[in-house]
CSV table of N, CA and C in Angstrom, one decimal:
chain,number,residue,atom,x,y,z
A,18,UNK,N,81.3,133.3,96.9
A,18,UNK,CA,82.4,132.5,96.6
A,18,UNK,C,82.0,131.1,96.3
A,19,UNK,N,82.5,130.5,95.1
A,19,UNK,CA,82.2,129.2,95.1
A,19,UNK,C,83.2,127.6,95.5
A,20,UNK,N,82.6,127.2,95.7
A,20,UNK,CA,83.7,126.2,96.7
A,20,UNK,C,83.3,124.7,96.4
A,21,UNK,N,84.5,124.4,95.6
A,21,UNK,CA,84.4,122.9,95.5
A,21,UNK,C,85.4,122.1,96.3
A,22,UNK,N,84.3,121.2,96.5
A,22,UNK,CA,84.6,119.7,97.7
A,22,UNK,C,85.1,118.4,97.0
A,23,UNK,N,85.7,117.4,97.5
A,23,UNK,CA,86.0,116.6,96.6
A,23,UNK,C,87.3,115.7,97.8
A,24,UNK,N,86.7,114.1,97.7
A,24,UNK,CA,87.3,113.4,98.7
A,24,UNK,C,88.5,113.3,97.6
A,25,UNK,N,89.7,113.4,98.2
A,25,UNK,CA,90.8,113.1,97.6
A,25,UNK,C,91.5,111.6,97.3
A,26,UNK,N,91.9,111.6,95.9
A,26,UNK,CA,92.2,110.5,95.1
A,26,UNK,C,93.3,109.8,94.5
A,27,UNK,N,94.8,111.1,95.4
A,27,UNK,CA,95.8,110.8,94.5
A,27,UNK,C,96.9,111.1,96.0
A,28,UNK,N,98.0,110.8,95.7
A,28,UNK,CA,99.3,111.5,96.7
A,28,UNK,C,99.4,112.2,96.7
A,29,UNK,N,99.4,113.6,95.4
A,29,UNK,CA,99.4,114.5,95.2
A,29,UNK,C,98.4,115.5,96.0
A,30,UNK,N,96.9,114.9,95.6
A,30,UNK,CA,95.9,115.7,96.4
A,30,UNK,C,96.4,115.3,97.9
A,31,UNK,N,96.7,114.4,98.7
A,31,UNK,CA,96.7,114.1,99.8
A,31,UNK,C,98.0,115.2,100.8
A,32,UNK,N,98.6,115.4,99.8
A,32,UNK,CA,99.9,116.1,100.2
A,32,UNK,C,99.3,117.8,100.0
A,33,UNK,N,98.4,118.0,99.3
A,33,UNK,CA,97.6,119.0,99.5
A,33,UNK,C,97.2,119.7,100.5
A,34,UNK,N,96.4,118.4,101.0
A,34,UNK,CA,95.7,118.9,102.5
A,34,UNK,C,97.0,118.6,103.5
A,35,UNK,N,97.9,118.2,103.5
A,35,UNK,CA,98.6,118.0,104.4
A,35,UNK,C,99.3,119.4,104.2
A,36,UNK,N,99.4,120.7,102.8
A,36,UNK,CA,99.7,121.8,103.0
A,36,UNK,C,99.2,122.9,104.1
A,37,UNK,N,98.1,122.8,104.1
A,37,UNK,CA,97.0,123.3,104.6
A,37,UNK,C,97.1,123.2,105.9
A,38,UNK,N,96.9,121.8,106.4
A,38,UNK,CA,97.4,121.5,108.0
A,38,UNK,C,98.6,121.9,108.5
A,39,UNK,N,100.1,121.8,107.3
A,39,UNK,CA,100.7,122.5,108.3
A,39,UNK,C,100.7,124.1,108.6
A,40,UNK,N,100.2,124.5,107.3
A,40,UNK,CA,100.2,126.1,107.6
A,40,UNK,C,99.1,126.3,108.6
A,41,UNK,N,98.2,125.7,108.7
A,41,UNK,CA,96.9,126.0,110.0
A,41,UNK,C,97.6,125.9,111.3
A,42,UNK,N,97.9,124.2,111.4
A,42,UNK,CA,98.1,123.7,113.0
A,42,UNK,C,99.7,123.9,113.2
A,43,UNK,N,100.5,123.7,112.3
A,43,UNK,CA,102.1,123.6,113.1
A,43,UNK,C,102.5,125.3,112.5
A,44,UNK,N,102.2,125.8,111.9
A,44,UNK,CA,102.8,127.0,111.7
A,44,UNK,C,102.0,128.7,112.6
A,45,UNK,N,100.7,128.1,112.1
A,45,UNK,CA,99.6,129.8,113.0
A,45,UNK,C,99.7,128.8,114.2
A,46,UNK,N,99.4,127.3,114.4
A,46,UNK,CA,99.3,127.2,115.5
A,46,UNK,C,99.9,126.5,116.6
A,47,UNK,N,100.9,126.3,116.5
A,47,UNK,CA,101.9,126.0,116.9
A,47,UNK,C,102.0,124.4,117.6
A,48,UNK,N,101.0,124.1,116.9
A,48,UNK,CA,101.4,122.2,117.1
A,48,UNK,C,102.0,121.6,116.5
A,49,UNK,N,103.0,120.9,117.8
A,49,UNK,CA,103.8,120.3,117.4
A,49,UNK,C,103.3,118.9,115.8
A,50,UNK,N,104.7,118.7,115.5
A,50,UNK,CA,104.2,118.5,113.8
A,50,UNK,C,104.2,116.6,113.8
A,51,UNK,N,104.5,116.6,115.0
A,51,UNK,CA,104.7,114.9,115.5
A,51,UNK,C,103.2,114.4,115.8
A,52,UNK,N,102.5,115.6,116.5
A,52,UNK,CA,101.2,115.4,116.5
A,52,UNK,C,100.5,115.4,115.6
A,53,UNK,N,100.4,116.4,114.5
A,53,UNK,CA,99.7,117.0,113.5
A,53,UNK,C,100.1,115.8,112.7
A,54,UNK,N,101.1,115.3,111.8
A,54,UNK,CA,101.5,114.7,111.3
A,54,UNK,C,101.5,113.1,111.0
A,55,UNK,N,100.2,112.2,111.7
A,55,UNK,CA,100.7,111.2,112.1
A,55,UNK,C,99.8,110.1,111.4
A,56,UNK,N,99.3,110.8,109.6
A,56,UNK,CA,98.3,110.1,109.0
A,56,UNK,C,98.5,108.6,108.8
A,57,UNK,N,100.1,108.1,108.8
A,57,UNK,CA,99.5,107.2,108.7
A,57,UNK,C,99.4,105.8,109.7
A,58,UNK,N,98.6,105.9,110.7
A,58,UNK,CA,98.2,106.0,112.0
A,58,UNK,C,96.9,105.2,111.7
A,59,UNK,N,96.6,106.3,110.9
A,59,UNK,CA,94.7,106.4,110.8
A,59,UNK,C,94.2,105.7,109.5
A,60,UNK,N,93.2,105.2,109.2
A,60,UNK,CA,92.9,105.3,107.7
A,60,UNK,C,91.7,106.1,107.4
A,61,UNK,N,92.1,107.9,107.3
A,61,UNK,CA,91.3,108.7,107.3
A,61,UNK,C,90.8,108.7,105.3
A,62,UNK,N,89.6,109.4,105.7
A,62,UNK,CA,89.1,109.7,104.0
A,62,UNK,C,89.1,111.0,104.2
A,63,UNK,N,89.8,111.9,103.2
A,63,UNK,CA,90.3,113.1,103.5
A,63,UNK,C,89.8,114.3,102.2
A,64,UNK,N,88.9,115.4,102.8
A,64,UNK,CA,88.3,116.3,101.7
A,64,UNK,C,89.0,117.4,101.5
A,65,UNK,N,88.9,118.0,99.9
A,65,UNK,CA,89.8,119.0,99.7
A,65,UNK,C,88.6,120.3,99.6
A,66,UNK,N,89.0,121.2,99.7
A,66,UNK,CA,87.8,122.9,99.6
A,66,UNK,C,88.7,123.8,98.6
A,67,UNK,N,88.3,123.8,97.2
A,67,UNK,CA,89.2,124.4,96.6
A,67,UNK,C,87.9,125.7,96.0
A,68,UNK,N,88.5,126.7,95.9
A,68,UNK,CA,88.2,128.0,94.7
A,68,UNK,C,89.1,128.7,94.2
A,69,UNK,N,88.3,128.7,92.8
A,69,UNK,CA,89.0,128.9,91.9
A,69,UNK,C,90.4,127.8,91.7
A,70,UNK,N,90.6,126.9,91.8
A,70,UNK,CA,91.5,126.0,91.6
A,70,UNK,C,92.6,126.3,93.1
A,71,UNK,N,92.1,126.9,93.9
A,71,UNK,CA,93.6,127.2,94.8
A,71,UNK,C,93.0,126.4,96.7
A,72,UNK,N,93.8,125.8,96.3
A,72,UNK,CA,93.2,124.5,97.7
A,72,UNK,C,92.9,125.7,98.8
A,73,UNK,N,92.0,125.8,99.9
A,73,UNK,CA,91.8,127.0,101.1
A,73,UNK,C,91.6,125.7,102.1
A,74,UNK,N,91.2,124.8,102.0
A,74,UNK,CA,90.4,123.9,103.1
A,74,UNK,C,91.0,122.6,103.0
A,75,UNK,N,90.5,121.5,104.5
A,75,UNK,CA,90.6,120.4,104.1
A,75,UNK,C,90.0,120.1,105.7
A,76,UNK,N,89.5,118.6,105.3
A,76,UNK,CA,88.9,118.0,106.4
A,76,UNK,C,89.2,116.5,106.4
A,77,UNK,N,88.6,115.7,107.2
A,77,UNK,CA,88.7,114.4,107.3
A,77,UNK,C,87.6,114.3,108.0
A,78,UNK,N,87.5,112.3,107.9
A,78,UNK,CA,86.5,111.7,108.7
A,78,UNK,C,86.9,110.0,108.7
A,79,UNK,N,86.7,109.5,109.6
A,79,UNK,CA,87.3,108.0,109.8
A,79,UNK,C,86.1,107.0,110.6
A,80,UNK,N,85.5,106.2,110.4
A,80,UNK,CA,85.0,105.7,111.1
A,80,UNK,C,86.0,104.6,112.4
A,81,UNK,N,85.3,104.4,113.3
A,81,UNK,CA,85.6,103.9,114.7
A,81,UNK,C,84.6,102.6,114.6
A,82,UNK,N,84.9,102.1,115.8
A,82,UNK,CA,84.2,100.6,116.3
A,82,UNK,C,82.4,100.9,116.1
A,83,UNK,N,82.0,102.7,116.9
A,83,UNK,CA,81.0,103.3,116.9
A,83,UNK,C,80.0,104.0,116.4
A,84,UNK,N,81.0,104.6,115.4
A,84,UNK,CA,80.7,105.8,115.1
A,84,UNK,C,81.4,106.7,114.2
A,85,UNK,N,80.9,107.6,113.3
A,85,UNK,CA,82.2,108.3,112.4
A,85,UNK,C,82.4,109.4,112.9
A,86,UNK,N,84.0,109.7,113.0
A,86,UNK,CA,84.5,110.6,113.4
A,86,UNK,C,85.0,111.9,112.5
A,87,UNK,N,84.1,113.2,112.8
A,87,UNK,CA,84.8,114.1,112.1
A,87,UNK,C,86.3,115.0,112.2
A,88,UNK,N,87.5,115.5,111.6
A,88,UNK,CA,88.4,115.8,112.4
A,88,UNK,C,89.3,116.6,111.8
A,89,UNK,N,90.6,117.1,112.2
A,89,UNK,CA,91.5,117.7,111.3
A,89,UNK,C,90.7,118.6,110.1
A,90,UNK,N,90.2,119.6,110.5
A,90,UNK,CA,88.9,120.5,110.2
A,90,UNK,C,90.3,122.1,109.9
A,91,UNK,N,90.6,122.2,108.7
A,91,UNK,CA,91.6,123.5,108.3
A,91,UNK,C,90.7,124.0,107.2
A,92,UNK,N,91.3,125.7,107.8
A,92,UNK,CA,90.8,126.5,106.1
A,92,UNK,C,91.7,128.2,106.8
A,93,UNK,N,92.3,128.2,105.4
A,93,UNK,CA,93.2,129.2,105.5
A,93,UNK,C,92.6,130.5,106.3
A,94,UNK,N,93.5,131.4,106.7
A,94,UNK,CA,93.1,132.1,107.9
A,94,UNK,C,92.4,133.5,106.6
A,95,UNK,N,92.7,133.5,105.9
A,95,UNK,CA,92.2,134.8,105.2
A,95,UNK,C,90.8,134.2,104.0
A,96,UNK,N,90.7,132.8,104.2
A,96,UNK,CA,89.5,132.1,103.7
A,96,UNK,C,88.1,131.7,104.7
A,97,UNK,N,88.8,132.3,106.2
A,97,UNK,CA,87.6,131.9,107.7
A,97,UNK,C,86.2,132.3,107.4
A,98,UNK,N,85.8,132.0,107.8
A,98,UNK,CA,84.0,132.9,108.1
A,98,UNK,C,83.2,133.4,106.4
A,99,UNK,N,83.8,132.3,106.1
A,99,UNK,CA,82.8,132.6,104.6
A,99,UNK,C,82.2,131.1,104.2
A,100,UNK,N,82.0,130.4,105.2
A,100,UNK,CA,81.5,129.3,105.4
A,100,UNK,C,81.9,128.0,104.5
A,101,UNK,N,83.0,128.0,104.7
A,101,UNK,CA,83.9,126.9,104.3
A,101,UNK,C,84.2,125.5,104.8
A,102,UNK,N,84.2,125.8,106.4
A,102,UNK,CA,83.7,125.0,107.5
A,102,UNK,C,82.5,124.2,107.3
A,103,UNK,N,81.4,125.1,107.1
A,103,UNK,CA,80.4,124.2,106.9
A,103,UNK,C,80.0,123.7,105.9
A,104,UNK,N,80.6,123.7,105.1
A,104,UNK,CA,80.4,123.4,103.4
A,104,UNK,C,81.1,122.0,104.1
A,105,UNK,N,82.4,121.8,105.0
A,105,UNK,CA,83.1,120.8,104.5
A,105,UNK,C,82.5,120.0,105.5
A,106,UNK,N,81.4,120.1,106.2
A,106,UNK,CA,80.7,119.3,107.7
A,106,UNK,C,79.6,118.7,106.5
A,107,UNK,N,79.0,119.3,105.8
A,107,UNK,CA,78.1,119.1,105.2
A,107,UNK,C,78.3,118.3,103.6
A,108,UNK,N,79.1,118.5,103.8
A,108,UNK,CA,79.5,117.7,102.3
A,108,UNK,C,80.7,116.0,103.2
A,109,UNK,N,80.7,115.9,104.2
A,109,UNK,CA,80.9,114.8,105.1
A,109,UNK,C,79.7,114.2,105.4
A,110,UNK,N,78.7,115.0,105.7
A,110,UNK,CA,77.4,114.4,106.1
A,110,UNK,C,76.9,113.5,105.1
A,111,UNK,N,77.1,114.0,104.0
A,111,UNK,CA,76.0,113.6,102.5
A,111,UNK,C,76.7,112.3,102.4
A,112,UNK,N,78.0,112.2,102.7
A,112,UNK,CA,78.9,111.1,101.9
A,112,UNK,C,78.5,109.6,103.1
């Protein structure tokens, strides 16, 4: 499968990954959406994981006082274990 990455650039992409999260965390996983929900809080830089044009993934990373933080780590449940995850650790790494 091929899987393009790509830090997000628009509201539109942003509202993308925010699809993703709620079907991951507040819907399969039943977090509450006050938690899940609270971007703008943070000033995250936020990655999209698309194939074939159909968003599966999304991640983030934010730096701190110390250190950068990886986080909010989604990929659709019928997209798991075909290494999408690590595509999106590793394409955080490079950046």
């Amino acid at each position: 499968m091929k899987i393009n990455l790509k830090i997000i650039n628009t509201k539109k992409e942003h509202e993308m990954c925010l699809d993703i999260r709620r079907q991951v965390f507040i819907i399969e996983q039943n977090i509450s959406k006050q938690i899940e929900m609270d971007d703008y809080l943070v000033n995250t830089t936020h990655i999209l994981a698309l194939s074939k044009e159909k968003v599966i993934g999304t991640a983030g990373y934010r730096r701190t006082d110390s250190e950068i933080k990886l986080e909010r780590f989604a990929v659709l449940k019928q997209f798991r274990n075909l290494g999408i995850g690590k595509a999106l650790v590793l394409f955080i790494l490079e950046k």
